[in-house]
Amino acid sequence: MKILIADDSRVMRQIVVRTLRQAGFGDHDLIEASNGREAFDMTKSENPDLVLSDWNMPEMTGIEVLRQLRAAGNAVKFGFVTSESTPEMKDQADAAGALFFIVKPFSAERFDEVFAPILG
């Protein structure tokens, strides 16, 4: 399976990759996007099985990426790994079709709990 990690922080992308490996998902093909526009374009061109997106990114926010993908008919499994969390954000994510909302800091156990049902 291919997993796209979208975050404008290179360090945070590395932490997400490391945590995925610690949770037992390191054998998947992990690709990275450094902003929302890149995440949108890569989702269309690379066809990942899962997108892990930050909420606040330059060019397009994570919620904008998700909404535009859904508007274009793309049903990729999509969720958020973000430092901010408000009830409004969670409601927007749910309404747009996000499968999960993981708040930083996170753990390998949390990743396993969320991704095992999605990735098998």
CSV table of N, CA, C and O in Angstrom, one decimal:
chain,number,residue,atom,x,y,z
A,1,MET,N,0.8,-1.2,0.0
A,1,MET,CA,0.0,0.0,0.0
A,1,MET,C,0.9,1.2,0.0
A,1,MET,O,2.0,1.2,0.5
A,2,LYS,N,0.3,2.3,-0.5
A,2,LYS,CA,1.1,3.6,-0.6
A,2,LYS,C,0.4,4.6,0.3
A,2,LYS,O,-0.8,4.8,0.3
A,3,ILE,N,1.2,5.2,1.2
A,3,ILE,CA,0.7,6.2,2.1
A,3,ILE,C,1.4,7.6,1.8
A,3,ILE,O,2.6,7.6,1.8
A,4,LEU,N,0.6,8.6,1.6
A,4,LEU,CA,1.1,9.9,1.4
A,4,LEU,C,1.0,10.7,2.7
A,4,LEU,O,0.0,10.8,3.4
A,5,ILE,N,2.2,11.3,3.1
A,5,ILE,CA,2.3,12.1,4.3
A,5,ILE,C,2.4,13.5,3.9
A,5,ILE,O,3.4,13.9,3.3
A,6,ALA,N,1.4,14.4,4.2
A,6,ALA,CA,1.4,15.8,3.8
A,6,ALA,C,1.6,16.6,5.0
A,6,ALA,O,0.7,16.7,5.9
A,7,ASP,N,2.7,17.4,5.1
A,7,ASP,CA,3.0,18.3,6.2
A,7,ASP,C,4.0,19.3,5.7
A,7,ASP,O,5.0,18.9,5.1
A,8,ASP,N,3.8,20.6,6.0
A,8,ASP,CA,4.8,21.5,5.6
A,8,ASP,C,6.1,21.5,6.4
A,8,ASP,O,7.1,22.1,6.0
A,9,SER,N,6.1,20.8,7.5
A,9,SER,CA,7.3,20.6,8.3
A,9,SER,C,8.0,19.3,8.0
A,9,SER,O,7.5,18.2,8.2
A,10,ARG,N,9.3,19.4,7.5
A,10,ARG,CA,10.0,18.2,7.1
A,10,ARG,C,10.3,17.4,8.3
A,10,ARG,O,10.2,16.1,8.3
A,11,VAL,N,10.5,18.0,9.5
A,11,VAL,CA,10.8,17.3,10.7
A,11,VAL,C,9.5,16.5,11.1
A,11,VAL,O,9.6,15.3,11.5
A,12,MET,N,8.4,17.1,11.0
A,12,MET,CA,7.1,16.4,11.4
A,12,MET,C,6.9,15.3,10.4
A,12,MET,O,6.4,14.2,10.8
A,13,ARG,N,7.1,15.4,9.1
A,13,ARG,CA,7.0,14.3,8.2
A,13,ARG,C,7.9,13.1,8.6
A,13,ARG,O,7.5,12.0,8.6
A,14,GLN,N,9.1,13.5,9.0
A,14,GLN,CA,10.1,12.4,9.5
A,14,GLN,C,9.5,11.7,10.7
A,14,GLN,O,9.7,10.5,10.9
A,15,ILE,N,8.9,12.5,11.7
A,15,ILE,CA,8.4,11.9,12.9
A,15,ILE,C,7.2,11.0,12.5
A,15,ILE,O,7.1,9.9,13.1
A,16,VAL,N,6.4,11.4,11.6
A,16,VAL,CA,5.2,10.6,11.2
A,16,VAL,C,5.7,9.3,10.6
A,16,VAL,O,5.3,8.2,10.9
A,17,VAL,N,6.7,9.4,9.7
A,17,VAL,CA,7.3,8.2,9.1
A,17,VAL,C,7.9,7.2,10.1
A,17,VAL,O,7.6,6.0,10.1
A,18,ARG,N,8.7,7.8,11.1
A,18,ARG,CA,9.2,7.0,12.1
A,18,ARG,C,8.2,6.3,13.0
A,18,ARG,O,8.3,5.1,13.3
A,19,THR,N,7.1,7.1,13.3
A,19,THR,CA,6.0,6.5,14.1
A,19,THR,C,5.3,5.4,13.3
A,19,THR,O,4.9,4.4,13.9
A,20,LEU,N,5.1,5.6,12.0
A,20,LEU,CA,4.5,4.6,11.2
A,20,LEU,C,5.3,3.3,11.3
A,20,LEU,O,4.7,2.2,11.4
A,21,ARG,N,6.6,3.4,11.2
A,21,ARG,CA,7.5,2.3,11.3
A,21,ARG,C,7.4,1.6,12.6
A,21,ARG,O,7.3,0.4,12.7
A,22,GLN,N,7.4,2.4,13.7
A,22,GLN,CA,7.3,1.9,15.0
A,22,GLN,C,6.0,1.1,15.2
A,22,GLN,O,5.9,0.2,16.0
A,23,ALA,N,4.9,1.6,14.6
A,23,ALA,CA,3.6,1.0,14.7
A,23,ALA,C,3.5,-0.3,13.8
A,23,ALA,O,2.4,-0.9,13.8
A,24,GLY,N,4.5,-0.6,13.0
A,24,GLY,CA,4.5,-1.8,12.2
A,24,GLY,C,4.0,-1.5,10.7
A,24,GLY,O,3.7,-2.5,10.0
A,25,PHE,N,4.0,-0.3,10.3
A,25,PHE,CA,3.5,0.0,9.0
A,25,PHE,C,4.7,0.5,8.0
A,25,PHE,O,4.4,1.1,7.0
A,26,GLY,N,5.9,0.2,8.4
A,26,GLY,CA,7.0,0.7,7.7
A,26,GLY,C,7.3,0.0,6.3
A,26,GLY,O,8.0,0.5,5.5
A,27,ASP,N,6.6,-1.1,6.1
A,27,ASP,CA,6.8,-1.9,4.9
A,27,ASP,C,5.9,-1.3,3.7
A,27,ASP,O,6.0,-1.7,2.6
A,28,HIS,N,5.1,-0.3,4.1
A,28,HIS,CA,4.3,0.3,3.0
A,28,HIS,C,5.1,1.4,2.3
A,28,HIS,O,6.2,1.8,2.8
A,29,ASP,N,4.7,1.7,1.1
A,29,ASP,CA,5.4,2.7,0.3
A,29,ASP,C,5.0,4.1,0.8
A,29,ASP,O,3.9,4.5,0.7
A,30,LEU,N,6.0,4.8,1.5
A,30,LEU,CA,5.7,6.1,2.1
A,30,LEU,C,6.2,7.2,1.2
A,30,LEU,O,7.4,7.3,0.9
A,31,ILE,N,5.3,8.1,0.8
A,31,ILE,CA,5.7,9.3,0.0
A,31,ILE,C,5.3,10.5,0.7
A,31,ILE,O,4.4,10.5,1.6
A,32,GLU,N,5.9,11.7,0.4
A,32,GLU,CA,5.7,12.9,1.1
A,32,GLU,C,5.4,14.1,0.3
A,32,GLU,O,5.8,14.2,-0.9
A,33,ALA,N,4.5,15.0,0.8
A,33,ALA,CA,4.2,16.2,0.2
A,33,ALA,C,4.5,17.3,1.2
A,33,ALA,O,4.2,17.2,2.4
A,34,SER,N,5.0,18.5,0.7
A,34,SER,CA,5.4,19.5,1.6
A,34,SER,C,4.4,20.7,1.7
A,34,SER,O,4.7,21.7,2.4
A,35,ASN,N,3.3,20.6,1.0
A,35,ASN,CA,2.3,21.6,1.1
A,35,ASN,C,1.0,21.1,0.6
A,35,ASN,O,0.9,20.0,0.0
A,36,GLY,N,-0.1,21.8,0.8
A,36,GLY,CA,-1.4,21.3,0.4
A,36,GLY,C,-1.6,21.1,-1.1
A,36,GLY,O,-2.2,20.1,-1.6
A,37,ARG,N,-1.1,22.0,-1.9
A,37,ARG,CA,-1.2,21.9,-3.4
A,37,ARG,C,-0.4,20.6,-3.8
A,37,ARG,O,-0.9,19.8,-4.7
A,38,GLU,N,0.8,20.4,-3.3
A,38,GLU,CA,1.5,19.2,-3.6
A,38,GLU,C,0.8,17.9,-3.2
A,38,GLU,O,0.8,16.9,-3.9
A,39,ALA,N,0.2,18.0,-2.0
A,39,ALA,CA,-0.6,16.8,-1.5
A,39,ALA,C,-1.8,16.5,-2.5
A,39,ALA,O,-2.0,15.4,-2.9
A,40,PHE,N,-2.5,17.6,-2.9
A,40,PHE,CA,-3.6,17.4,-3.9
A,40,PHE,C,-3.1,16.8,-5.2
A,40,PHE,O,-3.6,15.8,-5.7
A,41,ASP,N,-2.0,17.4,-5.7
A,41,ASP,CA,-1.5,16.9,-7.0
A,41,ASP,C,-0.9,15.5,-6.9
A,41,ASP,O,-1.2,14.6,-7.8
A,42,MET,N,-0.2,15.2,-5.8
A,42,MET,CA,0.3,13.8,-5.7
A,42,MET,C,-0.7,12.8,-5.4
A,42,MET,O,-0.6,11.6,-5.8
A,43,THR,N,-1.8,13.2,-4.8
A,43,THR,CA,-2.9,12.2,-4.6
A,43,THR,C,-3.5,11.8,-5.9
A,43,THR,O,-3.8,10.7,-6.2
A,44,LYS,N,-3.6,12.8,-6.8
A,44,LYS,CA,-4.1,12.5,-8.1
A,44,LYS,C,-3.1,11.7,-9.0
A,44,LYS,O,-3.5,10.8,-9.7
A,45,SER,N,-1.8,12.0,-8.9
A,45,SER,CA,-0.9,11.4,-9.8
A,45,SER,C,-0.3,10.1,-9.2
A,45,SER,O,0.0,9.1,-10.0
A,46,GLU,N,-0.2,10.0,-7.9
A,46,GLU,CA,0.4,8.8,-7.3
A,46,GLU,C,-0.6,7.7,-6.8
A,46,GLU,O,-0.2,6.6,-6.5
A,47,ASN,N,-1.9,8.1,-6.7
A,47,ASN,CA,-2.9,7.2,-6.2
A,47,ASN,C,-2.6,6.5,-5.0
A,47,ASN,O,-2.6,5.3,-4.9
A,48,PRO,N,-2.3,7.2,-3.9
A,48,PRO,CA,-2.0,6.6,-2.6
A,48,PRO,C,-3.3,5.9,-2.1
A,48,PRO,O,-4.4,6.2,-2.4
A,49,ASP,N,-3.1,4.9,-1.2
A,49,ASP,CA,-4.2,4.2,-0.6
A,49,ASP,C,-4.7,5.0,0.6
A,49,ASP,O,-5.8,4.8,1.1
A,50,LEU,N,-3.8,5.8,1.2
A,50,LEU,CA,-4.1,6.6,2.4
A,50,LEU,C,-3.4,7.9,2.4
A,50,LEU,O,-2.2,7.9,2.0
A,51,VAL,N,-4.0,9.0,2.8
A,51,VAL,CA,-3.4,10.3,3.0
A,51,VAL,C,-3.5,10.7,4.4
A,51,VAL,O,-4.5,10.7,5.0
A,52,LEU,N,-2.3,11.0,5.0
A,52,LEU,CA,-2.2,11.5,6.3
A,52,LEU,C,-1.8,13.0,6.2
A,52,LEU,O,-0.7,13.3,5.7
A,53,SER,N,-2.7,13.9,6.5
A,53,SER,CA,-2.5,15.3,6.2
A,53,SER,C,-2.5,16.2,7.5
A,53,SER,O,-3.3,16.0,8.4
A,54,ASP,N,-1.6,17.2,7.5
A,54,ASP,CA,-1.6,18.2,8.4
A,54,ASP,C,-2.8,19.1,8.1
A,54,ASP,O,-3.3,19.0,7.0
A,55,TRP,N,-3.3,19.9,9.0
A,55,TRP,CA,-4.4,20.8,8.8
A,55,TRP,C,-4.0,22.1,8.1
A,55,TRP,O,-4.4,22.5,7.1
A,56,ASN,N,-3.0,22.7,8.8
A,56,ASN,CA,-2.5,24.0,8.3
A,56,ASN,C,-1.2,23.9,7.5
A,56,ASN,O,-0.2,23.5,8.0
A,57,MET,N,-1.4,24.1,6.2
A,57,MET,CA,-0.2,24.1,5.3
A,57,MET,C,-0.3,25.2,4.3
A,57,MET,O,-1.4,25.7,4.1
A,58,PRO,N,0.8,25.6,3.7
A,58,PRO,CA,0.7,26.7,2.7
A,58,PRO,C,0.1,26.2,1.4
A,58,PRO,O,0.0,25.0,1.2
A,59,GLU,N,-0.4,27.1,0.6
A,59,GLU,CA,-1.0,26.9,-0.7
A,59,GLU,C,-2.4,26.3,-0.6
A,59,GLU,O,-3.3,26.8,-1.3
A,60,MET,N,-2.6,25.3,0.2
A,60,MET,CA,-4.0,24.8,0.4
A,60,MET,C,-3.9,24.1,1.8
A,60,MET,O,-2.9,23.5,2.2
A,61,THR,N,-4.9,24.3,2.6
A,61,THR,CA,-5.0,23.7,3.9
A,61,THR,C,-5.4,22.2,3.7
A,61,THR,O,-5.9,21.8,2.6
A,62,GLY,N,-5.2,21.4,4.7
A,62,GLY,CA,-5.6,20.0,4.6
A,62,GLY,C,-7.0,19.8,4.3
A,62,GLY,O,-7.4,18.9,3.5
A,63,ILE,N,-7.9,20.6,5.0
A,63,ILE,CA,-9.3,20.5,4.7
A,63,ILE,C,-9.7,20.9,3.3
A,63,ILE,O,-10.6,20.3,2.7
A,64,GLU,N,-9.0,21.9,2.8
A,64,GLU,CA,-9.2,22.2,1.4
A,64,GLU,C,-8.8,21.1,0.4
A,64,GLU,O,-9.5,20.8,-0.6
A,65,VAL,N,-7.7,20.5,0.7
A,65,VAL,CA,-7.2,19.3,-0.1
A,65,VAL,C,-8.3,18.2,-0.1
A,65,VAL,O,-8.7,17.8,-1.1
A,66,LEU,N,-8.8,17.9,1.1
A,66,LEU,CA,-9.8,16.8,1.2
A,66,LEU,C,-11.1,17.2,0.4
A,66,LEU,O,-11.6,16.4,-0.3
A,67,ARG,N,-11.6,18.5,0.6
A,67,ARG,CA,-12.8,18.9,0.0
A,67,ARG,C,-12.6,18.9,-1.6
A,67,ARG,O,-13.5,18.5,-2.3
A,68,GLN,N,-11.5,19.3,-2.1
A,68,GLN,CA,-11.3,19.4,-3.5
A,68,GLN,C,-11.2,17.9,-4.1
A,68,GLN,O,-11.6,17.7,-5.2
A,69,LEU,N,-10.5,17.1,-3.3
A,69,LEU,CA,-10.4,15.7,-3.8
A,69,LEU,C,-11.8,15.1,-3.9
A,69,LEU,O,-12.2,14.4,-4.9
A,70,ARG,N,-12.6,15.3,-2.8
A,70,ARG,CA,-14.0,14.7,-2.8
A,70,ARG,C,-14.8,15.3,-4.0
A,70,ARG,O,-15.6,14.6,-4.6
A,71,ALA,N,-14.7,16.6,-4.2
A,71,ALA,CA,-15.4,17.3,-5.3
A,71,ALA,C,-15.0,16.8,-6.6
A,71,ALA,O,-15.9,16.7,-7.5
A,72,ALA,N,-13.8,16.3,-6.7
A,72,ALA,CA,-13.3,15.7,-8.0
A,72,ALA,C,-13.6,14.2,-8.1
A,72,ALA,O,-13.2,13.5,-9.1
A,73,GLY,N,-14.3,13.7,-7.1
A,73,GLY,CA,-14.7,12.3,-7.2
A,73,GLY,C,-13.7,11.3,-6.6
A,73,GLY,O,-13.8,10.1,-6.8
A,74,ASN,N,-12.6,11.8,-6.0
A,74,ASN,CA,-11.6,11.0,-5.4
A,74,ASN,C,-12.0,10.6,-4.0
A,74,ASN,O,-12.1,11.4,-3.1
A,75,ALA,N,-12.1,9.2,-3.8
A,75,ALA,CA,-12.5,8.7,-2.5
A,75,ALA,C,-11.4,8.1,-1.7
A,75,ALA,O,-11.6,7.2,-0.9
A,76,VAL,N,-10.1,8.6,-1.9
A,76,VAL,CA,-9.0,8.1,-1.2
A,76,VAL,C,-9.3,8.2,0.3
A,76,VAL,O,-9.9,9.1,0.8
A,77,LYS,N,-8.8,7.2,1.1
A,77,LYS,CA,-8.9,7.2,2.5
A,77,LYS,C,-8.0,8.4,3.0
A,77,LYS,O,-6.8,8.5,2.6
A,78,PHE,N,-8.6,9.2,3.8
A,78,PHE,CA,-7.9,10.5,4.2
A,78,PHE,C,-8.2,10.8,5.6
A,78,PHE,O,-9.3,10.7,6.1
A,79,GLY,N,-7.2,11.3,6.3
A,79,GLY,CA,-7.4,11.8,7.7
A,79,GLY,C,-6.3,12.8,8.1
A,79,GLY,O,-5.4,13.0,7.3
A,80,PHE,N,-6.5,13.3,9.3
A,80,PHE,CA,-5.6,14.4,9.7
A,80,PHE,C,-4.7,13.9,10.9
A,80,PHE,O,-5.1,13.2,11.8
A,81,VAL,N,-3.5,14.4,10.8
A,81,VAL,CA,-2.5,14.3,11.9
A,81,VAL,C,-2.1,15.7,12.1
A,81,VAL,O,-1.3,16.3,11.3
A,82,THR,N,-2.6,16.4,13.2
A,82,THR,CA,-2.4,17.8,13.3
A,82,THR,C,-2.2,18.2,14.8
A,82,THR,O,-2.6,17.5,15.7
A,83,SER,N,-1.6,19.4,15.0
A,83,SER,CA,-1.4,19.9,16.3
A,83,SER,C,-2.6,20.6,16.9
A,83,SER,O,-2.7,20.8,18.1
A,84,GLU,N,-3.5,21.1,16.0
A,84,GLU,CA,-4.6,21.9,16.4
A,84,GLU,C,-5.9,21.0,16.4
A,84,GLU,O,-6.0,20.1,15.5
A,85,SER,N,-6.7,21.2,17.4
A,85,SER,CA,-7.9,20.4,17.4
A,85,SER,C,-9.0,21.2,18.1
A,85,SER,O,-8.9,21.5,19.3
A,86,THR,N,-10.0,21.5,17.4
A,86,THR,CA,-11.2,22.2,18.0
A,86,THR,C,-12.4,21.3,17.5
A,86,THR,O,-12.4,20.6,16.6
A,87,PRO,N,-13.5,21.4,18.3
A,87,PRO,CA,-14.7,20.7,17.8
A,87,PRO,C,-15.1,21.1,16.4
A,87,PRO,O,-15.6,20.2,15.7
A,88,GLU,N,-14.9,22.4,16.1
A,88,GLU,CA,-15.3,22.8,14.7
A,88,GLU,C,-14.5,22.1,13.6
A,88,GLU,O,-15.0,21.7,12.6
A,89,MET,N,-13.2,22.0,13.9
A,89,MET,CA,-12.3,21.3,13.0
A,89,MET,C,-12.7,19.9,12.8
A,89,MET,O,-12.7,19.4,11.7
A,90,LYS,N,-12.9,19.2,13.9
A,90,LYS,CA,-13.4,17.8,13.8
A,90,LYS,C,-14.7,17.6,13.1
A,90,LYS,O,-14.8,16.7,12.3
A,91,ASP,N,-15.6,18.6,13.3
A,91,ASP,CA,-16.9,18.5,12.6
A,91,ASP,C,-16.6,18.7,11.1
A,91,ASP,O,-17.2,18.0,10.3
A,92,GLN,N,-15.8,19.7,10.7
A,92,GLN,CA,-15.5,19.9,9.3
A,92,GLN,C,-14.8,18.7,8.7
A,92,GLN,O,-15.2,18.3,7.6
A,93,ALA,N,-13.9,18.1,9.4
A,93,ALA,CA,-13.2,16.9,8.9
A,93,ALA,C,-14.2,15.8,8.7
A,93,ALA,O,-14.2,15.1,7.6
A,94,ASP,N,-15.1,15.5,9.7
A,94,ASP,CA,-16.1,14.5,9.5
A,94,ASP,C,-17.0,14.8,8.3
A,94,ASP,O,-17.3,13.9,7.5
A,95,ALA,N,-17.5,16.0,8.2
A,95,ALA,CA,-18.4,16.4,7.2
A,95,ALA,C,-17.8,16.2,5.8
A,95,ALA,O,-18.5,15.9,4.8
A,96,ALA,N,-16.5,16.4,5.7
A,96,ALA,CA,-15.8,16.3,4.4
A,96,ALA,C,-15.4,14.9,4.1
A,96,ALA,O,-15.0,14.6,3.0
A,97,GLY,N,-15.5,14.0,5.0
A,97,GLY,CA,-15.3,12.6,4.8
A,97,GLY,C,-13.9,12.0,5.3
A,97,GLY,O,-13.5,11.0,4.9
A,98,ALA,N,-13.3,12.7,6.3
A,98,ALA,CA,-12.1,12.3,6.9
A,98,ALA,C,-12.4,11.0,7.7
A,98,ALA,O,-13.5,10.9,8.4
A,99,LEU,N,-11.5,10.1,7.7
A,99,LEU,CA,-11.7,8.8,8.5
A,99,LEU,C,-11.1,8.9,9.9
A,99,LEU,O,-11.5,8.2,10.8
A,100,PHE,N,-10.2,9.9,10.2
A,100,PHE,CA,-9.6,10.0,11.5
A,100,PHE,C,-9.1,11.4,11.7
A,100,PHE,O,-8.9,12.1,10.8
A,101,PHE,N,-8.8,11.7,13.0
A,101,PHE,CA,-8.3,13.0,13.4
A,101,PHE,C,-7.4,12.7,14.5
A,101,PHE,O,-7.8,12.5,15.7
A,102,ILE,N,-6.1,12.6,14.3
A,102,ILE,CA,-5.1,12.3,15.3
A,102,ILE,C,-4.4,13.7,15.7
A,102,ILE,O,-3.9,14.4,14.8
A,103,VAL,N,-4.3,13.9,17.0
A,103,VAL,CA,-3.8,15.1,17.5
A,103,VAL,C,-2.3,14.9,18.0
A,103,VAL,O,-2.1,13.9,18.6
A,104,LYS,N,-1.4,15.8,17.6
A,104,LYS,CA,0.0,15.7,18.0
A,104,LYS,C,0.0,16.2,19.5
A,104,LYS,O,-0.8,17.1,19.8
A,105,PRO,N,0.8,15.6,20.3
A,105,PRO,CA,1.8,14.6,20.0
A,105,PRO,C,1.0,13.2,20.0
A,105,PRO,O,0.0,13.1,20.6
A,106,PHE,N,1.5,12.3,19.2
A,106,PHE,CA,0.9,11.0,19.0
A,106,PHE,C,1.9,9.9,19.3
A,106,PHE,O,3.1,10.2,19.5
A,107,SER,N,1.4,8.7,19.4
A,107,SER,CA,2.3,7.6,19.7
A,107,SER,C,2.1,6.5,18.7
A,107,SER,O,1.2,6.4,17.9
A,108,ALA,N,3.1,5.5,18.7
A,108,ALA,CA,3.0,4.4,17.8
A,108,ALA,C,1.7,3.6,18.1
A,108,ALA,O,1.0,3.1,17.3
A,109,GLU,N,1.3,3.5,19.4
A,109,GLU,CA,0.1,2.8,19.8
A,109,GLU,C,-1.1,3.5,19.2
A,109,GLU,O,-2.0,2.8,18.8
A,110,ARG,N,-1.1,4.8,19.2
A,110,ARG,CA,-2.3,5.5,18.6
A,110,ARG,C,-2.4,5.2,17.1
A,110,ARG,O,-3.4,5.0,16.6
A,111,PHE,N,-1.2,5.3,16.5
A,111,PHE,CA,-1.2,5.0,15.0
A,111,PHE,C,-1.7,3.6,14.8
A,111,PHE,O,-2.5,3.3,13.9
A,112,ASP,N,-1.2,2.6,15.6
A,112,ASP,CA,-1.7,1.2,15.4
A,112,ASP,C,-3.2,1.1,15.6
A,112,ASP,O,-3.9,0.5,14.8
A,113,GLU,N,-3.7,1.8,16.6
A,113,GLU,CA,-5.1,1.7,16.9
A,113,GLU,C,-6.0,2.3,15.7
A,113,GLU,O,-7.0,1.7,15.4
A,114,VAL,N,-5.5,3.4,15.1
A,114,VAL,CA,-6.2,4.0,14.0
A,114,VAL,C,-6.0,3.3,12.7
A,114,VAL,O,-7.0,3.1,11.9
A,115,PHE,N,-4.7,3.0,12.4
A,115,PHE,CA,-4.4,2.5,11.1
A,115,PHE,C,-4.6,1.0,10.9
A,115,PHE,O,-4.7,0.5,9.7
A,116,ALA,N,-4.5,0.2,11.9
A,116,ALA,CA,-4.7,-1.3,11.7
A,116,ALA,C,-6.0,-1.6,11.0
A,116,ALA,O,-6.0,-2.4,10.1
A,117,PRO,N,-7.1,-1.0,11.4
A,117,PRO,CA,-8.4,-1.4,10.7
A,117,PRO,C,-8.4,-0.9,9.3
A,117,PRO,O,-9.0,-1.5,8.4
A,118,ILE,N,-7.7,0.2,9.0
A,118,ILE,CA,-7.6,0.8,7.7
A,118,ILE,C,-6.7,0.1,6.7
A,118,ILE,O,-7.0,-0.2,5.6
A,119,LEU,N,-5.5,-0.3,7.3
A,119,LEU,CA,-4.4,-0.9,6.5
A,119,LEU,C,-4.4,-2.4,6.6
A,119,LEU,O,-3.7,-3.0,5.8
A,120,GLY,N,-5.1,-3.0,7.6
A,120,GLY,CA,-5.1,-4.4,7.7
A,120,GLY,C,-3.8,-4.9,8.4
A,120,GLY,O,-2.9,-4.3,8.7
